[in-house]
Short mmCIF file of C-alpha atoms in Angstrom, two decimals:
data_model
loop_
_atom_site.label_atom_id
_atom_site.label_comp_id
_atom_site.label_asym_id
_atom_site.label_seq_id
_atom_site.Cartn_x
_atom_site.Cartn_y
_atom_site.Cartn_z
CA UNK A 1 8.84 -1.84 6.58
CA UNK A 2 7.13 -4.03 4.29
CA UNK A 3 3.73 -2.43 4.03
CA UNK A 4 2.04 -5.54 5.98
CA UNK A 5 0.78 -4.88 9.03
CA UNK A 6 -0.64 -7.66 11.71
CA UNK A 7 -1.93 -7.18 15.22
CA UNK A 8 -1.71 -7.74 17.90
CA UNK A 9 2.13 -8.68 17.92
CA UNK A 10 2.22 -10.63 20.87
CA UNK A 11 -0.39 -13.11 21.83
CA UNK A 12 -0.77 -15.08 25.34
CA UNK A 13 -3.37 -17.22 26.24
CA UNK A 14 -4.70 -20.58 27.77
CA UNK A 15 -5.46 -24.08 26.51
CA UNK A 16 -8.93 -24.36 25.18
CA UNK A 17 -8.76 -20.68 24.13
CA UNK A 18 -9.82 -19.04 20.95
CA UNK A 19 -7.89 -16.39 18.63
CA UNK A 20 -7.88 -13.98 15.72
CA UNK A 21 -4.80 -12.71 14.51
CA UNK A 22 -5.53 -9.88 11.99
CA UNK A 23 -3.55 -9.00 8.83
CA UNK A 24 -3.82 -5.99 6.40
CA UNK A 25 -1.86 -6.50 3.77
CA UNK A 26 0.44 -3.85 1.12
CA UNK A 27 -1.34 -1.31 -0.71
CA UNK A 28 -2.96 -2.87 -3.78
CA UNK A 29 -1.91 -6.71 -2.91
CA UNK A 30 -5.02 -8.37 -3.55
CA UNK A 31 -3.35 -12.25 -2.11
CA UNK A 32 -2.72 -12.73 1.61
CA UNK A 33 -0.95 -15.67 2.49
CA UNK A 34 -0.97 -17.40 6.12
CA UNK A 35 2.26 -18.99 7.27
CA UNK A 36 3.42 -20.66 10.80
CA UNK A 37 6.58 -20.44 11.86
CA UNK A 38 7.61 -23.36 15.07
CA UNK A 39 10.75 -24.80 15.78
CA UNK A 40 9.86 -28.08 15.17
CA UNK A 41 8.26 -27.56 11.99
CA UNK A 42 10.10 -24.32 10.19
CA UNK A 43 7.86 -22.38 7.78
CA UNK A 44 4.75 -23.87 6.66
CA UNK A 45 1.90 -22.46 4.44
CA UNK A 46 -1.50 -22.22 6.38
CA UNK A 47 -3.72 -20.78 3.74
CA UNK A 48 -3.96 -18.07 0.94
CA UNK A 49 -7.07 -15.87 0.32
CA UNK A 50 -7.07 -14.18 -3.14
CA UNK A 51 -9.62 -11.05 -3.52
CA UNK A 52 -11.75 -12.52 -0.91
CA UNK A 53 -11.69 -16.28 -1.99
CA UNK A 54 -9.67 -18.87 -0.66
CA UNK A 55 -7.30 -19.64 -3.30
CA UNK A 56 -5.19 -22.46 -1.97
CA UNK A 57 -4.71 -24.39 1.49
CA UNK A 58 -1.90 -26.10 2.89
CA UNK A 59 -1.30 -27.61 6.52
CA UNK A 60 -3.74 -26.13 8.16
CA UNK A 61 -5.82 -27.27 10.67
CA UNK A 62 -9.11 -27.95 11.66
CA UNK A 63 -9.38 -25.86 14.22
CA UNK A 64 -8.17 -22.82 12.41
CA UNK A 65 -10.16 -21.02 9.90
CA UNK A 66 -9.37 -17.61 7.81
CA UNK A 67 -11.11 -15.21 5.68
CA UNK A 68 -10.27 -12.11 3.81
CA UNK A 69 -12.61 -9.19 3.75
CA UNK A 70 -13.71 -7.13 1.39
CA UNK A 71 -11.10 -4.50 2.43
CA UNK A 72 -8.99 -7.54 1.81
CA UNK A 73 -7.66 -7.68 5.24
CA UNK A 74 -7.63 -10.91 6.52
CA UNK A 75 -8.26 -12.99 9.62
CA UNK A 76 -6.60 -15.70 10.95
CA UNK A 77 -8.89 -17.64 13.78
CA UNK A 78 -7.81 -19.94 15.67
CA UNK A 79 -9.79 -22.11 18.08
CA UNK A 80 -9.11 -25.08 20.78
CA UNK A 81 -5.65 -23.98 20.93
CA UNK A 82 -3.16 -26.47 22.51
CA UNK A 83 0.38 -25.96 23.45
CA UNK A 84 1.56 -27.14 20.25
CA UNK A 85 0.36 -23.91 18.70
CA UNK A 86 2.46 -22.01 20.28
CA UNK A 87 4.57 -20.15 17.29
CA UNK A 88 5.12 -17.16 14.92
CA UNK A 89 2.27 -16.61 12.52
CA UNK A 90 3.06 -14.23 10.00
CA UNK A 91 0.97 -13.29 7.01
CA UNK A 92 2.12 -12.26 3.68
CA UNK A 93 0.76 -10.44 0.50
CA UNK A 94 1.44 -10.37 -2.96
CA UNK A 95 -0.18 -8.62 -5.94
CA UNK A 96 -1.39 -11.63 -7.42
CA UNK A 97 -3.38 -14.81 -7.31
CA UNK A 98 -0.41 -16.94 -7.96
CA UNK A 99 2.57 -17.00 -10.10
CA UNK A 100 6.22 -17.24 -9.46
CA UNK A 101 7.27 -14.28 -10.31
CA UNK A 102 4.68 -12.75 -7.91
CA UNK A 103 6.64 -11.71 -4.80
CA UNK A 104 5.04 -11.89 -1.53
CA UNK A 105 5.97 -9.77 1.18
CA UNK A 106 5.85 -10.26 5.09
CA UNK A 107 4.44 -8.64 8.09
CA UNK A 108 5.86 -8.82 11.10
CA UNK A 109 4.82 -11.45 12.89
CA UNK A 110 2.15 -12.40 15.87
CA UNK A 111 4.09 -14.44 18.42
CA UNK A 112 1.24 -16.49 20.03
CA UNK A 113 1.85 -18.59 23.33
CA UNK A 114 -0.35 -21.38 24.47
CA UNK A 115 0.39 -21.66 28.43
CA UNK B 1 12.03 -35.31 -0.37
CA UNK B 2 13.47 -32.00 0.92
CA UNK B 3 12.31 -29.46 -1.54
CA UNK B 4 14.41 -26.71 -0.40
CA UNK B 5 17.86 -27.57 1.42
CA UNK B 6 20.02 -25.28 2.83
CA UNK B 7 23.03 -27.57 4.71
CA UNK B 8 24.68 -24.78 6.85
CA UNK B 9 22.83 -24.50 9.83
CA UNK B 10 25.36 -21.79 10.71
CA UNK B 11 28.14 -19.61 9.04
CA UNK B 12 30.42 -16.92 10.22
CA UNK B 13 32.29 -14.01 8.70
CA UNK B 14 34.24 -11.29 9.74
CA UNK B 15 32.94 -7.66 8.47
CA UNK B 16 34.07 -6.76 5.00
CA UNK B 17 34.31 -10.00 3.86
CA UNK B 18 31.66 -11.67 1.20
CA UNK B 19 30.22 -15.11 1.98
CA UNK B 20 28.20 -17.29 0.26
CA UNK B 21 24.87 -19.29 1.76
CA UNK B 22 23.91 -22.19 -0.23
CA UNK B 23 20.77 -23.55 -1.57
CA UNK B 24 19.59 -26.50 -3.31
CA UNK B 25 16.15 -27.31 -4.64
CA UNK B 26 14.25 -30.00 -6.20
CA UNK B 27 11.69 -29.93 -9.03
CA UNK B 28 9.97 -30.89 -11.93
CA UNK B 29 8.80 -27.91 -13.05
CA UNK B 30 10.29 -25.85 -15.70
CA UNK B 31 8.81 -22.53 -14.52
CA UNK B 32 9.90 -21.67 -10.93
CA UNK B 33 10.95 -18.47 -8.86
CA UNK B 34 13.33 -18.56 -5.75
CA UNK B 35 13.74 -16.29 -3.21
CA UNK B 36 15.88 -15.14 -0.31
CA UNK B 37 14.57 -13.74 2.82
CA UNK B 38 16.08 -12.77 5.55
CA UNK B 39 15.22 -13.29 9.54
CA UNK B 40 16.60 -10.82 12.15
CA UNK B 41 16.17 -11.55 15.77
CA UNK B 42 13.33 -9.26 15.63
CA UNK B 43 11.33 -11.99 13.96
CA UNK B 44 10.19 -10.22 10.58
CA UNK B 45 10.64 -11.73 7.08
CA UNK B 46 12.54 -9.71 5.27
CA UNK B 47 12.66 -10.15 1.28
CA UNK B 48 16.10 -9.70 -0.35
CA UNK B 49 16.00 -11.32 -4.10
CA UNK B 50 14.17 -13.20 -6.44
CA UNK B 51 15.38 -15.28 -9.38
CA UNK B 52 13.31 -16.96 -12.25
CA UNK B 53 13.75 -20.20 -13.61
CA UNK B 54 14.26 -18.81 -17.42
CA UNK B 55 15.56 -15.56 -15.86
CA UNK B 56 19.47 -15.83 -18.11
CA UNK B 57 21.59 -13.56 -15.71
CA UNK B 58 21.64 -13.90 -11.83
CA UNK B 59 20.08 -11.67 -9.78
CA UNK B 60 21.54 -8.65 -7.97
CA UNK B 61 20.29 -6.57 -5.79
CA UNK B 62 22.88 -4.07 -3.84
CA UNK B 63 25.03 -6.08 -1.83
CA UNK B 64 22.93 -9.63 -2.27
CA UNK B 65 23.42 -11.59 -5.65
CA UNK B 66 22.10 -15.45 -6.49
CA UNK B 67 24.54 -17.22 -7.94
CA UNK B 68 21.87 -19.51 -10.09
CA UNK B 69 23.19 -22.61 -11.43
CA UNK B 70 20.49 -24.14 -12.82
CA UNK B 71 21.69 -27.51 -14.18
CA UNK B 72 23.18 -28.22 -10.54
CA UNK B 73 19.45 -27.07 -9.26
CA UNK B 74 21.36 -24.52 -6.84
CA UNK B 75 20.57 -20.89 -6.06
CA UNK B 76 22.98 -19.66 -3.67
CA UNK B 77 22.83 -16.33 -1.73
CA UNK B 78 26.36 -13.93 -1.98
CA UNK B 79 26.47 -11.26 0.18
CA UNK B 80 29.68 -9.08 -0.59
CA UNK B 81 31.84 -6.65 2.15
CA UNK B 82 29.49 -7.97 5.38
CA UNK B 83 28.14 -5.67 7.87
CA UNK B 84 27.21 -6.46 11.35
CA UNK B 85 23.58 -5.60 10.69
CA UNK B 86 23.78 -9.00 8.32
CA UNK B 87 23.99 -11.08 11.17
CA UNK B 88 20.44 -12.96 10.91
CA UNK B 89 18.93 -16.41 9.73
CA UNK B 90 18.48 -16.22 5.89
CA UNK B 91 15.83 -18.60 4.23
CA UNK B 92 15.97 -20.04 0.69
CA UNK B 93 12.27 -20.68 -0.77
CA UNK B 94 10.98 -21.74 -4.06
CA UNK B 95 7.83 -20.75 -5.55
CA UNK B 96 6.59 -23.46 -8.30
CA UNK B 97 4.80 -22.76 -11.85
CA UNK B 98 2.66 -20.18 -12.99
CA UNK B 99 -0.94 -21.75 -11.95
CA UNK B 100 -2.60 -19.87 -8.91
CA UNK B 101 -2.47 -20.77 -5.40
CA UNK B 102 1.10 -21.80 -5.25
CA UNK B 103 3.01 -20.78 -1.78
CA UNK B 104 6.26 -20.58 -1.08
CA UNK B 105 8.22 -23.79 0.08
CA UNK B 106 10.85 -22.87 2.50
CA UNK B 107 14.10 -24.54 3.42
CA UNK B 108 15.33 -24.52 7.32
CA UNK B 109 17.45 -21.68 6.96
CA UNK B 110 21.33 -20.92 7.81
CA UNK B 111 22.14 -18.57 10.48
CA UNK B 112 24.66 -15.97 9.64
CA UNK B 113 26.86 -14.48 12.42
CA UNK B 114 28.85 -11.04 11.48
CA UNK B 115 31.65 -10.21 13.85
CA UNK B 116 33.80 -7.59 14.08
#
């Protein structure tokens, strides 16, 4: 068990639909990472929120937003899904902003289908 | 250009026996971090090891070492005496540089099968 938690862990729901997929990351991890996993497209980086501010973005879409709390869980939202969305999202957290010594660590997973 | 490459798509090994998953990355930066993480069926990411870039011995941890070879730009995953519970699809990643707001780049992973 990593520490990270997400809910809910599996998603299903229609074209057109909207999302959140919730994330509380480890004890005293202030960063929490987004990342989609597809087949097609392997392990991307969606978005990381450090303390509250969005610290870096990577392929993420339009339609999906996030924002981290001042609890520091996070919330992944996506809207206007499509059948291409379809796919693990997992969220990570690490200690700090950035830095490559700075470990992150999973949770496990919200498998969401797009039907 | 790949950042992270991993060219076995699969491996197998018998229990007991140590095998090796490779990993090749690409980059200009002289401060870096790699990791290995490790996929069960299950679906959860699972972290095993980390190496630094001016780290001068390779990382151990239990059964999982990195053999680091950092001229060849490869940091390859050993796992000695296998157990069945190994059997799983093990990611590579790289982390670049010490400025904020860096992810992790991952490679497409090599699925390990354990048997018996």
């Amino acid at each position: 068990d990593s520490g990270v938690t997400q809910t809910p862990k599996h998603l299903i729901t229609a074209t057109g639909q909207r999302v959140t997929l919730r994330c509380s990351p480890r004890s005293g991890d202030l960063s929490v990472y987004w990342y989609q996993q597809s087949l097609d497209q392997g392990l991307q980086f969606l978005i990381q929120y450090y303390n509250g501010e969005e610290r870096a973005k990577g392929n993420i879409l339009e339609r999906f937003s996030a924002q981290q709390f001042p609890d520091l869980h996070s919330e992944l939202n996506l809207s206007s899904l499509e059948l291409g969305d379809s796919a693990l999202y997992f969220c990570a957290s690490s200690v700090e902003a950035g830095g490559h010594t700075d470990t992150q660590y999973f949770g496990p997973g919200t498998r969401l289908t797009v039907l | 250009a790949q950042k992270i490459t991993q060219t076995q798509p699969g491996m197998f090994v018998q229990e007991k026996e140590a095998v090796t998953l490779d990993c090749t990355y690409d980059t200009s930066d002289p401060s870096y971090g790699l990791f290995w993480y490790k996929q069960p069926s299950s679906g959860e990411m699972i972290f095993l090891i980390y190496q630094g870039s001016y780290d001068q011995q390779n990382a151990t941890e239990g059964r999982y070492s990195l053999n680091f070879q950092k001229a060849r730009k490869s940091a390859n995953l050993v796992i000695s005496a296998s157990q069945l519970g190994d059997s799983a699809m093990y990611f590579c990643a790289m982390r670049e540089s010490n400025q904020a707001g860096t992810a992790l780049i991952f490679g497409k992973g090599t699925t390990l099968s354990v048997s018996s």
